[in-house]
Coordinates of C-alpha atoms and ligand atoms in Angstrom, one line a residue:
Chain P
M1 CA 39.9 22.7 40.6
S2 CA 39.3 20.0 38.2
G3 CA 41.8 20.9 35.5
F4 CA 41.0 22.5 32.1
K5 CA 38.1 22.1 29.7
A6 CA 37.6 23.4 26.2
C7 CA 34.2 24.8 25.2
H8 CA 32.5 22.3 23.1
C9 CA 31.2 24.9 20.9
C10 CA 33.9 27.6 20.4
G11 CA 36.9 25.8 21.6
L12 CA 38.0 28.2 24.2
V13 CA 39.9 26.5 27.0
H14 CA 38.7 27.2 30.5
R15 CA 40.0 26.6 34.0
M16 CA 37.3 24.6 35.7
P17 CA 36.1 25.9 39.1
T18 CA 34.7 23.4 41.5
L19 CA 31.0 22.9 40.8
G20 CA 28.4 22.6 43.4
I21 CA 25.4 20.3 42.9
G22 CA 22.9 21.8 40.5
K23 CA 25.4 24.2 39.0
V24 CA 26.6 24.5 35.5
A25 CA 29.9 25.9 34.2
V26 CA 29.4 28.0 31.0
C27 CA 31.8 29.2 28.4
S28 CA 32.9 32.9 29.2
R29 CA 32.8 33.7 25.6
C30 CA 29.8 32.0 24.0
D31 CA 27.8 30.9 27.0
T32 CA 27.6 27.3 26.1
P33 CA 27.4 25.0 29.1
I34 CA 30.7 23.2 29.4
H35 CA 30.1 21.1 32.3
R36 CA 27.2 20.4 34.7
Q37 CA 27.1 18.8 38.1
R38 CA 24.0 16.6 38.3
A39 CA 22.3 16.3 41.6
A40 CA 22.4 12.5 41.6
G41 CA 23.9 9.8 39.4
K42 CA 26.2 9.8 36.6
S43 CA 26.2 12.7 34.1
T44 CA 25.6 10.3 31.2
L45 CA 22.3 9.0 32.6
P46 CA 19.9 11.2 30.7
T47 CA 21.8 10.4 27.5
A48 CA 21.8 6.8 28.3
A49 CA 18.0 6.8 29.1
A50 CA 17.1 8.6 25.9
A51 CA 19.5 6.4 23.7
L52 CA 18.1 3.3 25.2
G53 CA 14.5 4.5 24.5
A54 CA 15.6 5.3 20.9
F55 CA 17.2 1.8 20.6
I56 CA 14.0 0.1 21.8
L57 CA 11.7 2.2 19.5
F58 CA 14.1 1.7 16.5
W59 CA 12.8 -1.8 16.0
P60 CA 9.1 -1.3 15.8
A61 CA 9.8 1.8 13.6
I62 CA 11.6 -0.2 10.9
L63 CA 9.7 -3.5 11.3
L64 CA 6.1 -2.6 11.6
P65 CA 4.2 -1.4 8.6
I66 CA 4.7 2.4 8.3
L67 CA 2.4 2.9 5.3
D68 CA -0.7 1.4 4.1
I69 CA -1.1 2.3 0.5
E70 CA -4.3 1.8 -1.3
R71 CA -4.2 2.3 -5.0
L72 CA -7.2 1.4 -7.1
G73 CA -8.3 -1.1 -4.7
H74 CA -4.9 -2.7 -4.2
H75 CA -3.8 -2.7 -0.6
H76 CA -0.1 -2.7 0.2
E77 CA 1.5 -2.5 3.6
S78 CA 5.0 -1.8 3.8
S79 CA 7.5 -1.2 6.6
I80 CA 10.9 0.5 6.1
V81 CA 12.6 -2.8 6.0
T82 CA 10.2 -4.6 3.6
G83 CA 10.2 -1.5 1.5
T84 CA 14.0 -1.5 1.2
I85 CA 14.0 -5.2 0.5
Q86 CA 11.5 -4.7 -2.2
L87 CA 13.5 -1.8 -3.8
I88 CA 16.6 -3.9 -3.9
S89 CA 14.9 -7.1 -5.2
E90 CA 13.2 -5.0 -7.9
G91 CA 16.6 -4.0 -9.1
S92 CA 16.7 -0.4 -7.7
W93 CA 20.0 -1.2 -6.2
F94 CA 21.1 2.3 -5.8
V95 CA 18.0 3.8 -4.2
G96 CA 17.7 0.6 -2.2
F97 CA 21.1 0.8 -0.7
V98 CA 20.9 4.6 -0.1
V99 CA 17.8 4.0 1.9
L100 CA 19.3 1.0 3.7
L101 CA 22.4 2.9 4.6
F102 CA 20.8 6.2 5.6
S103 CA 17.7 5.2 7.1
I104 CA 18.6 1.8 8.8
I105 CA 22.3 1.4 9.2
F106 CA 23.5 4.9 10.2
P107 CA 20.7 5.7 12.6
L108 CA 21.3 2.4 14.3
L109 CA 25.0 3.0 14.4
K110 CA 24.4 6.4 15.9
I111 CA 22.1 5.1 18.6
M112 CA 24.5 2.2 19.3
M113 CA 27.5 4.5 19.7
L114 CA 25.5 6.8 22.0
L115 CA 24.7 3.8 24.1
E116 CA 28.3 2.7 24.1
L117 CA 29.5 6.1 25.1
S118 CA 26.9 6.6 27.8
V119 CA 26.5 3.3 29.4
L120 CA 28.2 0.3 27.9
G121 CA 31.9 1.5 27.9
L122 CA 33.1 -1.6 26.2
F123 CA 36.0 0.0 24.5
H124 CA 39.2 1.4 25.8
R125 CA 39.1 5.1 26.6
K126 CA 41.4 5.9 23.7
H127 CA 38.9 4.1 21.3
R128 CA 36.0 6.0 22.7
A129 CA 37.2 9.2 21.3
V130 CA 37.2 7.4 17.9
T131 CA 33.7 6.2 18.7
Y132 CA 32.6 9.7 19.6
R133 CA 33.9 11.1 16.3
L134 CA 32.4 8.3 14.4
M135 CA 29.2 9.0 16.2
E136 CA 29.3 12.6 15.1
S137 CA 29.9 11.8 11.5
A138 CA 27.5 8.9 11.4
G139 CA 24.9 11.1 13.0
K140 CA 25.2 13.6 10.3
W141 CA 24.3 10.9 7.7
S142 CA 21.6 9.2 9.7
M143 CA 18.6 10.6 7.8
M144 CA 15.7 9.4 9.9
D145 CA 14.5 12.8 10.4
V146 CA 14.8 13.6 6.7
L147 CA 13.0 10.3 6.0
L148 CA 10.3 11.4 8.3
L149 CA 10.0 14.8 6.5
A150 CA 9.9 13.1 3.2
F151 CA 7.1 10.9 4.4
L152 CA 5.1 14.0 5.6
V153 CA 5.6 15.7 2.3
M154 CA 4.6 12.7 0.4
L155 CA 1.5 12.2 2.5
I156 CA 0.4 15.8 1.8
K157 CA 1.3 15.9 -1.9
V158 CA 0.1 12.4 -3.1
G159 CA -2.7 12.3 -0.8
S160 CA -5.3 13.0 -3.4
L161 CA -4.0 10.5 -5.9
V162 CA -3.4 7.5 -3.8
Q163 CA -5.1 6.7 -0.5
F164 CA -2.6 6.6 2.3
Q165 CA -2.9 5.5 5.8
V166 CA 0.0 5.6 8.2
G167 CA 0.8 2.4 10.0
P168 CA 1.6 2.0 13.7
A169 CA 5.4 2.3 12.9
I170 CA 5.1 6.0 12.2
F171 CA 4.5 6.7 15.9
A172 CA 7.4 4.6 16.9
F173 CA 9.4 6.4 14.2
V174 CA 8.6 9.8 15.4
L175 CA 9.4 9.0 18.9
C176 CA 12.6 7.2 18.0
V177 CA 13.8 10.4 16.1
A178 CA 12.9 12.4 19.1
M179 CA 14.7 10.3 21.5
S180 CA 17.9 10.0 19.5
M181 CA 18.0 13.7 19.0
L182 CA 17.4 14.2 22.7
A183 CA 20.1 11.8 23.5
S184 CA 22.7 13.4 21.3
L185 CA 21.6 16.9 22.6
M186 CA 22.2 15.8 26.2
F187 CA 25.3 14.1 25.5
D188 CA 28.3 15.8 27.1
P189 CA 31.5 14.7 25.4
H190 CA 33.5 15.4 28.5
A191 CA 31.7 12.6 30.2
I192 CA 33.7 10.2 28.1
W193 CA 36.8 10.7 30.1
E194 CA 35.2 11.8 33.3
D195 CA 35.1 8.6 35.3
A196 CA 37.7 6.4 33.7
Chain W
M1 CA 46.5 27.1 20.8
P2 CA 43.3 25.4 20.3
F3 CA 41.2 28.4 19.6
G4 CA 38.8 27.8 16.8
K5 CA 39.3 24.1 16.8
T6 CA 36.4 22.2 15.5
R7 CA 34.0 20.3 17.6
E8 CA 35.5 16.8 16.7
N9 CA 39.0 17.9 17.3
C10 CA 38.1 19.4 20.6
A11 CA 37.5 16.2 22.4
I12 CA 40.5 14.5 21.1
A13 CA 42.7 17.4 21.9
M14 CA 41.5 17.5 25.4
N15 CA 42.3 13.9 25.7
N16 CA 45.8 14.2 24.6
E17 CA 46.9 17.6 26.0
Y18 CA 44.8 19.2 28.5
H19 CA 43.0 16.6 30.6
D20 CA 45.8 16.2 33.0
A21 CA 47.2 19.6 33.6
D22 CA 50.2 18.3 35.4
R23 CA 51.5 16.7 32.2
V24 CA 51.9 19.9 30.5
E25 CA 55.4 21.0 30.7
K26 CA 55.2 24.5 29.1
P27 CA 54.0 27.2 31.4
V28 CA 50.2 27.3 31.4
P29 CA 48.8 30.4 29.5
D30 CA 46.3 32.4 31.4
F31 CA 43.1 30.6 30.7
P32 CA 39.7 32.2 31.6
T33 CA 37.8 30.6 34.3
A34 CA 34.4 29.1 33.4
V35 CA 31.4 31.0 34.6
V36 CA 29.4 29.1 37.2
R37 CA 25.6 29.5 37.0
D38 CA 22.6 27.7 38.4
D39 CA 21.6 25.0 36.1
R40 CA 18.5 26.3 34.4
I41 CA 17.6 23.0 32.7
G42 CA 16.1 21.6 35.8
L43 CA 15.0 18.5 34.0
L44 CA 18.5 17.2 33.7
N45 CA 19.1 17.7 37.3
K46 CA 16.1 15.8 38.4
S47 CA 16.1 12.4 39.8
N48 CA 17.4 9.4 37.8
W49 CA 13.8 7.9 38.0
L50 CA 12.6 10.5 35.5
F51 CA 14.9 9.2 32.9
L52 CA 14.4 5.5 33.7
A53 CA 10.7 6.2 33.5
L54 CA 11.2 7.6 30.0
T55 CA 13.0 4.5 28.9
A56 CA 10.3 2.4 30.5
A57 CA 7.7 4.4 28.6
C58 CA 9.6 3.8 25.4
L59 CA 9.7 0.1 26.1
G60 CA 6.0 0.0 26.9
F61 CA 5.0 1.9 23.8
A62 CA 7.2 -0.3 21.6
L63 CA 5.6 -3.5 23.1
Y64 CA 2.2 -2.1 22.8
L65 CA 2.6 -1.3 19.1
G66 CA 4.3 -4.7 18.5
Y67 CA 1.4 -6.4 20.2
T68 CA -1.5 -4.6 18.4
S69 CA 0.0 -4.9 15.0
T70 CA 1.1 -8.4 15.2
V71 CA -1.7 -10.0 17.2
P72 CA -4.6 -10.3 14.6
D73 CA -7.9 -9.1 15.9
G74 CA -10.4 -10.9 13.8
E75 CA -11.4 -14.5 13.0
L76 CA -9.6 -16.4 10.3
I77 CA -11.7 -18.2 7.7
T78 CA -10.6 -20.4 4.8
V79 CA -12.3 -20.4 1.5
H80 CA -11.6 -23.1 -1.1
F81 CA -11.6 -22.1 -4.8
A82 CA -10.9 -24.1 -7.9
D83 CA -9.2 -21.0 -9.4
G84 CA -7.4 -18.1 -7.7
H85 CA -8.2 -15.7 -10.5
G86 CA -5.2 -13.8 -9.7
L87 CA -6.3 -13.0 -6.1
K88 CA -3.4 -11.9 -4.0
A89 CA -2.6 -11.6 -0.3
E90 CA -3.8 -8.3 1.1
D91 CA -6.7 -8.2 -1.3
A92 CA -9.9 -7.2 0.4
L93 CA -13.0 -9.1 1.3
R94 CA -15.9 -6.8 0.7
F95 CA -19.6 -6.7 1.5
R96 CA -21.9 -3.9 0.7
G97 CA -19.1 -1.9 -0.7
I98 CA -16.9 -1.8 2.4
T99 CA -13.9 -3.9 3.3
I100 CA -14.7 -6.4 6.1
G101 CA -11.6 -8.6 5.8
Q102 CA -8.3 -9.2 4.1
V103 CA -6.7 -12.1 2.3
E104 CA -3.9 -13.2 4.4
E105 CA -2.5 -16.1 2.5
I106 CA -3.3 -18.1 -0.7
R107 CA -2.1 -21.7 -0.7
L108 CA -2.2 -24.2 -3.4
R109 CA -3.9 -27.3 -2.0
D110 CA -1.5 -30.3 -1.7
D111 CA -3.3 -32.3 -4.3
L112 CA -3.1 -29.3 -6.7
A113 CA -6.9 -29.6 -7.0
G114 CA -7.6 -25.9 -6.0
V115 CA -6.5 -23.1 -3.8
D116 CA -7.2 -22.3 -0.2
V117 CA -7.6 -18.6 0.6
D118 CA -7.1 -17.6 4.2
V119 CA -9.2 -14.5 5.0
R120 CA -8.7 -12.5 8.2
L121 CA -12.1 -11.0 9.1
R122 CA -12.4 -7.6 10.8
P123 CA -14.2 -7.8 14.1
D124 CA -17.3 -6.1 12.7
G125 CA -17.4 -8.5 9.8
E126 CA -17.2 -11.6 11.7
A127 CA -20.9 -12.3 11.3
V128 CA -20.3 -13.4 7.7
A129 CA -18.5 -16.5 9.0
R130 CA -21.5 -18.6 9.1
E131 CA -22.8 -21.5 7.2
G132 CA -24.5 -20.7 4.0
S133 CA -22.3 -17.8 3.1
V134 CA -21.4 -17.5 -0.5
F135 CA -17.8 -16.3 -1.4
W136 CA -16.6 -15.6 -4.9
V137 CA -13.7 -13.7 -6.5
E138 CA -15.1 -10.5 -8.0
R139 CA -13.3 -9.6 -11.1
P140 CA -14.3 -7.6 -14.1
Q141 CA -16.0 -10.1 -16.4
L142 CA -17.4 -8.1 -19.2
S143 CA -15.3 -5.5 -20.8
L144 CA -17.9 -3.6 -22.9
S145 CA -16.9 -1.9 -26.0
R146 CA -13.2 -1.0 -25.7
M147 CA -13.0 -1.2 -21.9
S148 CA -11.1 -4.5 -22.3
G149 CA -8.2 -3.0 -20.3
L150 CA -10.6 -2.3 -17.4
E151 CA -9.1 -5.1 -15.3
T152 CA -5.6 -3.7 -15.4
V153 CA -6.6 -0.1 -15.2
V154 CA -9.0 -0.5 -12.3
G155 CA -6.9 -3.1 -10.6
A156 CA -7.6 -5.2 -7.7
K157 CA -9.7 -8.2 -7.4
Y158 CA -11.5 -8.8 -4.3
L159 CA -13.5 -11.4 -2.6
G160 CA -17.3 -10.8 -2.5
V161 CA -19.6 -12.4 0.1
I162 CA -23.2 -12.9 0.6
P163 CA -23.9 -13.9 4.2
G164 CA -25.8 -17.0 5.0
P165 CA -29.0 -17.0 6.9
A166 CA -28.8 -15.2 10.2
D167 CA -29.5 -18.2 12.4
A168 CA -26.9 -20.4 10.7
P169 CA -24.2 -21.8 12.9
Q170 CA -20.6 -20.5 12.9
S171 CA -18.3 -21.9 10.3
S172 CA -14.7 -21.2 9.2
E173 CA -14.4 -23.3 6.1
F174 CA -16.2 -22.4 3.0
A175 CA -16.4 -23.5 -0.6
G176 CA -16.1 -20.5 -2.9
Q177 CA -18.1 -20.0 -6.0
E178 CA -16.4 -19.4 -9.2
N179 CA -18.7 -16.7 -10.3
P180 CA -20.5 -13.9 -8.5
P181 CA -24.0 -15.2 -7.6
R182 CA -25.7 -12.6 -9.8
L183 CA -24.0 -14.1 -12.8
R184 CA -24.0 -17.5 -11.5
Q185 CA -27.1 -18.6 -13.4
S186 CA -25.8 -16.5 -16.1
S187 CA -28.5 -15.0 -18.2
D188 CA -25.8 -14.2 -20.8
V189 CA -25.9 -16.1 -24.0
S190 CA -22.9 -16.9 -26.0
V191 CA -23.5 -17.0 -29.7
L192 CA -21.2 -18.0 -32.5
V193 CA -21.3 -16.2 -35.7
R194 CA -19.4 -17.4 -38.8
F195 CA -18.2 -14.8 -41.3
K196 CA -16.4 -15.2 -44.5
D197 CA -14.5 -11.9 -43.7
G198 CA -13.7 -10.8 -40.3
S199 CA -13.8 -7.1 -41.5
G200 CA -11.5 -6.3 -38.6
I201 CA -13.8 -7.1 -35.8
E202 CA -11.9 -7.7 -32.6
S203 CA -12.5 -9.3 -29.2
G204 CA -13.9 -6.6 -27.0
D205 CA -16.0 -4.9 -29.7
A206 CA -19.6 -4.2 -28.9
V207 CA -22.7 -6.0 -30.1
K208 CA -25.3 -3.5 -30.9
F209 CA -29.0 -3.5 -31.6
R210 CA -30.4 -0.3 -32.8
G211 CA -27.3 1.5 -31.7
V212 CA -27.5 0.1 -28.1
I213 CA -24.9 -2.1 -26.7
V214 CA -26.5 -5.5 -26.0
G215 CA -23.4 -7.6 -25.7
E216 CA -19.6 -8.0 -26.4
V217 CA -17.5 -9.9 -28.8
S218 CA -15.5 -12.3 -26.7
D219 CA -13.4 -14.0 -29.2
V220 CA -12.4 -13.9 -32.8
R221 CA -10.6 -16.7 -34.5
L222 CA -10.3 -18.7 -37.7
D223 CA -11.9 -22.0 -37.8
E224 CA -10.0 -25.3 -38.3
N225 CA -10.1 -25.2 -42.1
F226 CA -9.3 -21.5 -42.3
Q227 CA -12.8 -21.2 -44.1
F228 CA -14.5 -18.8 -41.7
V229 CA -13.9 -16.3 -39.2
E230 CA -15.6 -17.5 -36.0
V231 CA -16.8 -14.6 -33.8
R232 CA -18.0 -15.4 -30.4
A233 CA -20.2 -12.9 -28.7
Q234 CA -22.0 -12.6 -25.3
L235 CA -25.4 -11.2 -25.4
V236 CA -26.2 -9.7 -22.0
D237 CA -29.2 -10.6 -19.9
R238 CA -32.6 -10.1 -21.7
A239 CA -30.9 -9.4 -25.0
K240 CA -30.5 -13.1 -25.3
V241 CA -34.0 -13.2 -26.7
L242 CA -32.5 -11.7 -29.8
A243 CA -30.5 -14.9 -30.4
Q244 CA -33.0 -17.0 -32.2
T245 CA -33.4 -18.6 -35.6
G246 CA -33.4 -16.2 -38.4
T247 CA -31.5 -13.4 -36.6
V248 CA -29.0 -11.9 -38.9
F249 CA -25.6 -10.7 -37.7
W250 CA -23.3 -8.5 -39.7
V251 CA -20.2 -6.2 -39.0
E252 CA -21.2 -2.7 -39.0
R253 CA -18.8 0.1 -39.6
P254 CA -19.9 3.5 -38.7
K255 CA -19.9 5.9 -41.6
V256 CA -17.5 8.7 -41.2
N257 CA -18.5 11.8 -42.8
F258 CA -15.4 13.9 -43.4
R259 CA -17.3 16.9 -44.6
D260 CA -18.9 17.3 -41.1
G261 CA -15.7 16.3 -39.4
I262 CA -15.1 13.4 -37.3
R263 CA -17.2 13.4 -34.2
G264 CA -16.8 11.4 -31.1
L265 CA -14.0 9.2 -29.9
E266 CA -16.1 6.2 -30.6
T267 CA -15.8 6.6 -34.2
L268 CA -12.0 7.0 -34.0
V269 CA -11.1 4.2 -31.8
G270 CA -13.9 1.5 -31.7
G271 CA -15.5 2.0 -35.0
K272 CA -16.6 -1.5 -35.7
Y273 CA -19.2 -3.4 -34.0
L274 CA -21.3 -6.5 -34.5
A275 CA -24.8 -5.6 -35.4
L276 CA -27.8 -7.8 -35.4
M277 CA -31.4 -8.0 -36.6
P278 CA -33.8 -10.4 -35.0
N279 CA -36.1 -12.7 -37.1
P280 CA -39.4 -10.7 -37.7
S281 CA -41.3 -13.7 -36.7
D282 CA -41.1 -16.1 -33.7
G283 CA -38.0 -18.3 -33.8
L284 CA -36.3 -20.9 -31.8
A285 CA -33.5 -20.3 -29.5
Q286 CA -30.2 -20.6 -31.5
T287 CA -26.6 -19.9 -30.7
E288 CA -24.9 -20.5 -34.0
F289 CA -25.4 -18.2 -36.9
E290 CA -24.0 -17.5 -40.4
G291 CA -22.9 -13.9 -40.6
A292 CA -24.2 -11.7 -43.3
E293 CA -21.8 -9.8 -45.5
K294 CA -23.9 -6.9 -45.8
P295 CA -26.6 -5.3 -43.5
P296 CA -30.1 -6.3 -44.4
T297 CA -31.5 -3.6 -46.6
N298 CA -34.4 -2.6 -44.4
W299 CA -33.0 -3.3 -41.0
Q300 CA -33.7 0.2 -39.5
D301 CA -37.3 -0.3 -40.3
W302 CA -37.6 -3.6 -38.5
T303 CA -40.7 -3.6 -36.3
P304 CA -41.2 -5.7 -33.2
F305 CA -42.9 -9.0 -33.5
S306 CA -45.5 -9.9 -31.2
R307 CA -44.0 -12.6 -29.0
I308 CA -40.3 -11.9 -28.9
G309 CA -38.7 -14.0 -26.3
D310 CA -40.9 -17.0 -26.5
A311 CA -38.0 -19.0 -27.6
W312 CA -36.2 -18.5 -24.4
S313 CA -39.0 -18.0 -22.0
K314 CA -38.7 -21.5 -20.5
D315 CA -36.0 -20.1 -18.2
E316 CA -37.7 -16.8 -17.7
K317 CA -37.6 -17.5 -14.0
N318 CA -34.2 -16.3 -13.3
P319 CA -32.6 -17.0 -9.9
A320 CA -30.0 -14.4 -10.6
D321 CA -32.5 -11.6 -10.5
A322 CA -33.3 -12.5 -7.0
M323 CA -29.7 -12.2 -6.0
S324 CA -29.0 -9.0 -8.0
G325 CA -30.9 -6.8 -5.6
E326 CA -28.4 -7.8 -3.0
G327 CA -25.5 -7.4 -5.4
E328 CA -26.4 -4.0 -6.6
E329 CA -25.2 -2.4 -3.4
V330 CA -22.1 -4.5 -3.1
N331 CA -20.8 -3.5 -6.4
D332 CA -19.8 0.0 -6.8
R333 CA -17.2 -0.6 -9.5
P334 CA -17.3 1.1 -12.9
A335 CA -17.7 -2.2 -14.8
R336 CA -20.7 -2.9 -12.7
R337 CA -22.1 0.4 -13.2
V338 CA -21.7 0.2 -17.0
L339 CA -23.3 -3.3 -16.8
G340 CA -26.1 -1.9 -14.7
R341 CA -26.8 0.9 -17.3
I342 CA -26.8 -1.7 -20.0
R343 CA -29.2 -3.8 -18.2
E344 CA -31.5 -0.8 -17.7
T345 CA -31.2 -0.1 -21.4
I346 CA -32.1 -3.6 -22.3
E347 CA -35.0 -3.7 -19.9
A348 CA -36.3 -0.5 -21.5
L349 CA -35.8 -2.1 -24.8
D350 CA -37.5 -5.2 -23.7
D351 CA -40.5 -3.2 -22.5
A352 CA -40.7 -1.5 -25.8
V353 CA -40.6 -4.7 -27.7
N354 CA -43.3 -6.2 -25.6
Ligands
ZN1 ZN1 32.5 28.8 23.9

């Protein structure tokens, strides 16, 4: 017996049986996995690996050119960062800050918090709960995937008017979104208190 | 009881109340036991190496992207110009209509005597980096009849290049030409016509001969004493032979016949043009004229004289013509196409005249 755990999805509290290796305990009501016993290593390892991957890919995604726009012979390469800076310097404060906040700061915060929760463990246990909740709410507002969709829609819609070429950053961007989604999917909040 | 608690509260609730069962003083309600199953997501169960490999792959990919997009893959050349003509970083270097390089940086020279343009060549365009290559800033030069906004509409300037001889040695420093080679030995002739009354003629209006555009008004201004209106016009290519002693210039307004309705945008927007009638006999080359107030009465009936062009024939051998064959393919821009058409028209005209 390892105490009680609430279902992450529906909240029903369960008595936890002892789990053998490679077994998973699921909610008796909604079938959501509550706890899994990994064959080897800490249960946070998959999350940590994916979050670290996302963290690494985040930088090329925002720094390298993501779009090469050719309009009437003018070439313009822009990355997410230079695009945001350009927006702000041209006086589009609101749009600029919205992009800065939701496409750069929140996604980075989310990835950093996932990292903190899964590997770093810099904060005290009590604060990690706060980190977790922050991560959940910051994650809701990190709009990388939305930005990606916006890009795709733009590519399709405006394609005939202006010539677009995607830059190398788009690949990093797609992978980064995938990695951070994978990390948060695999993250088991119970792991926060598991080994303290 | 925590039934129906939200996701967020769930974790904190566990932390405070249920993690350590011993701490709960009230009798524990009868909680269901979690169902134990085989972990179907085998992936999560596999060795740690799988995940570390995933991270490593991400790192490798990031490094690869960073490397390929920051390390330039072509040669860097520098072209010196006296005038940048509004060239910007990221503008293209084009040859035969395709981009073979990109302007990386434009620097003002330390002595302020000109600009240095750094161009990053694409690998397939590196052959142009040899001695004898001619570089120039391609820009719309003639805006014929109301297309004066062409530059802003069509946009970018670019660098043009004509490669040097194939066996020339490599070079990375070039002195740029101010004008495209085809216009370098410009066959255009600038004429100055003085009018008592400008009649609303404007810079950018056409110069027409027998209804065909043969040039463009480049400048309209009052002279120093406010006595005349000075109209400067460029006559394109072979139409320059029309600028000789005795040629009459006047401002022509198209007649609008309201009974038939107004036809054509041309009439509405760019009505006026500078018309000319050459001297019916041989004349000498001349570039300054007194404008006529009224069209000559019989100008439509003007007939070709025998030796038109003699006045200008001394520079008949035109080096620009030799170049233009090369240039024709390079230039695919509307302004050039218009110019090309005008040139054809003029040539046809010239043939007819001879
Ligand atoms: Zn449940």
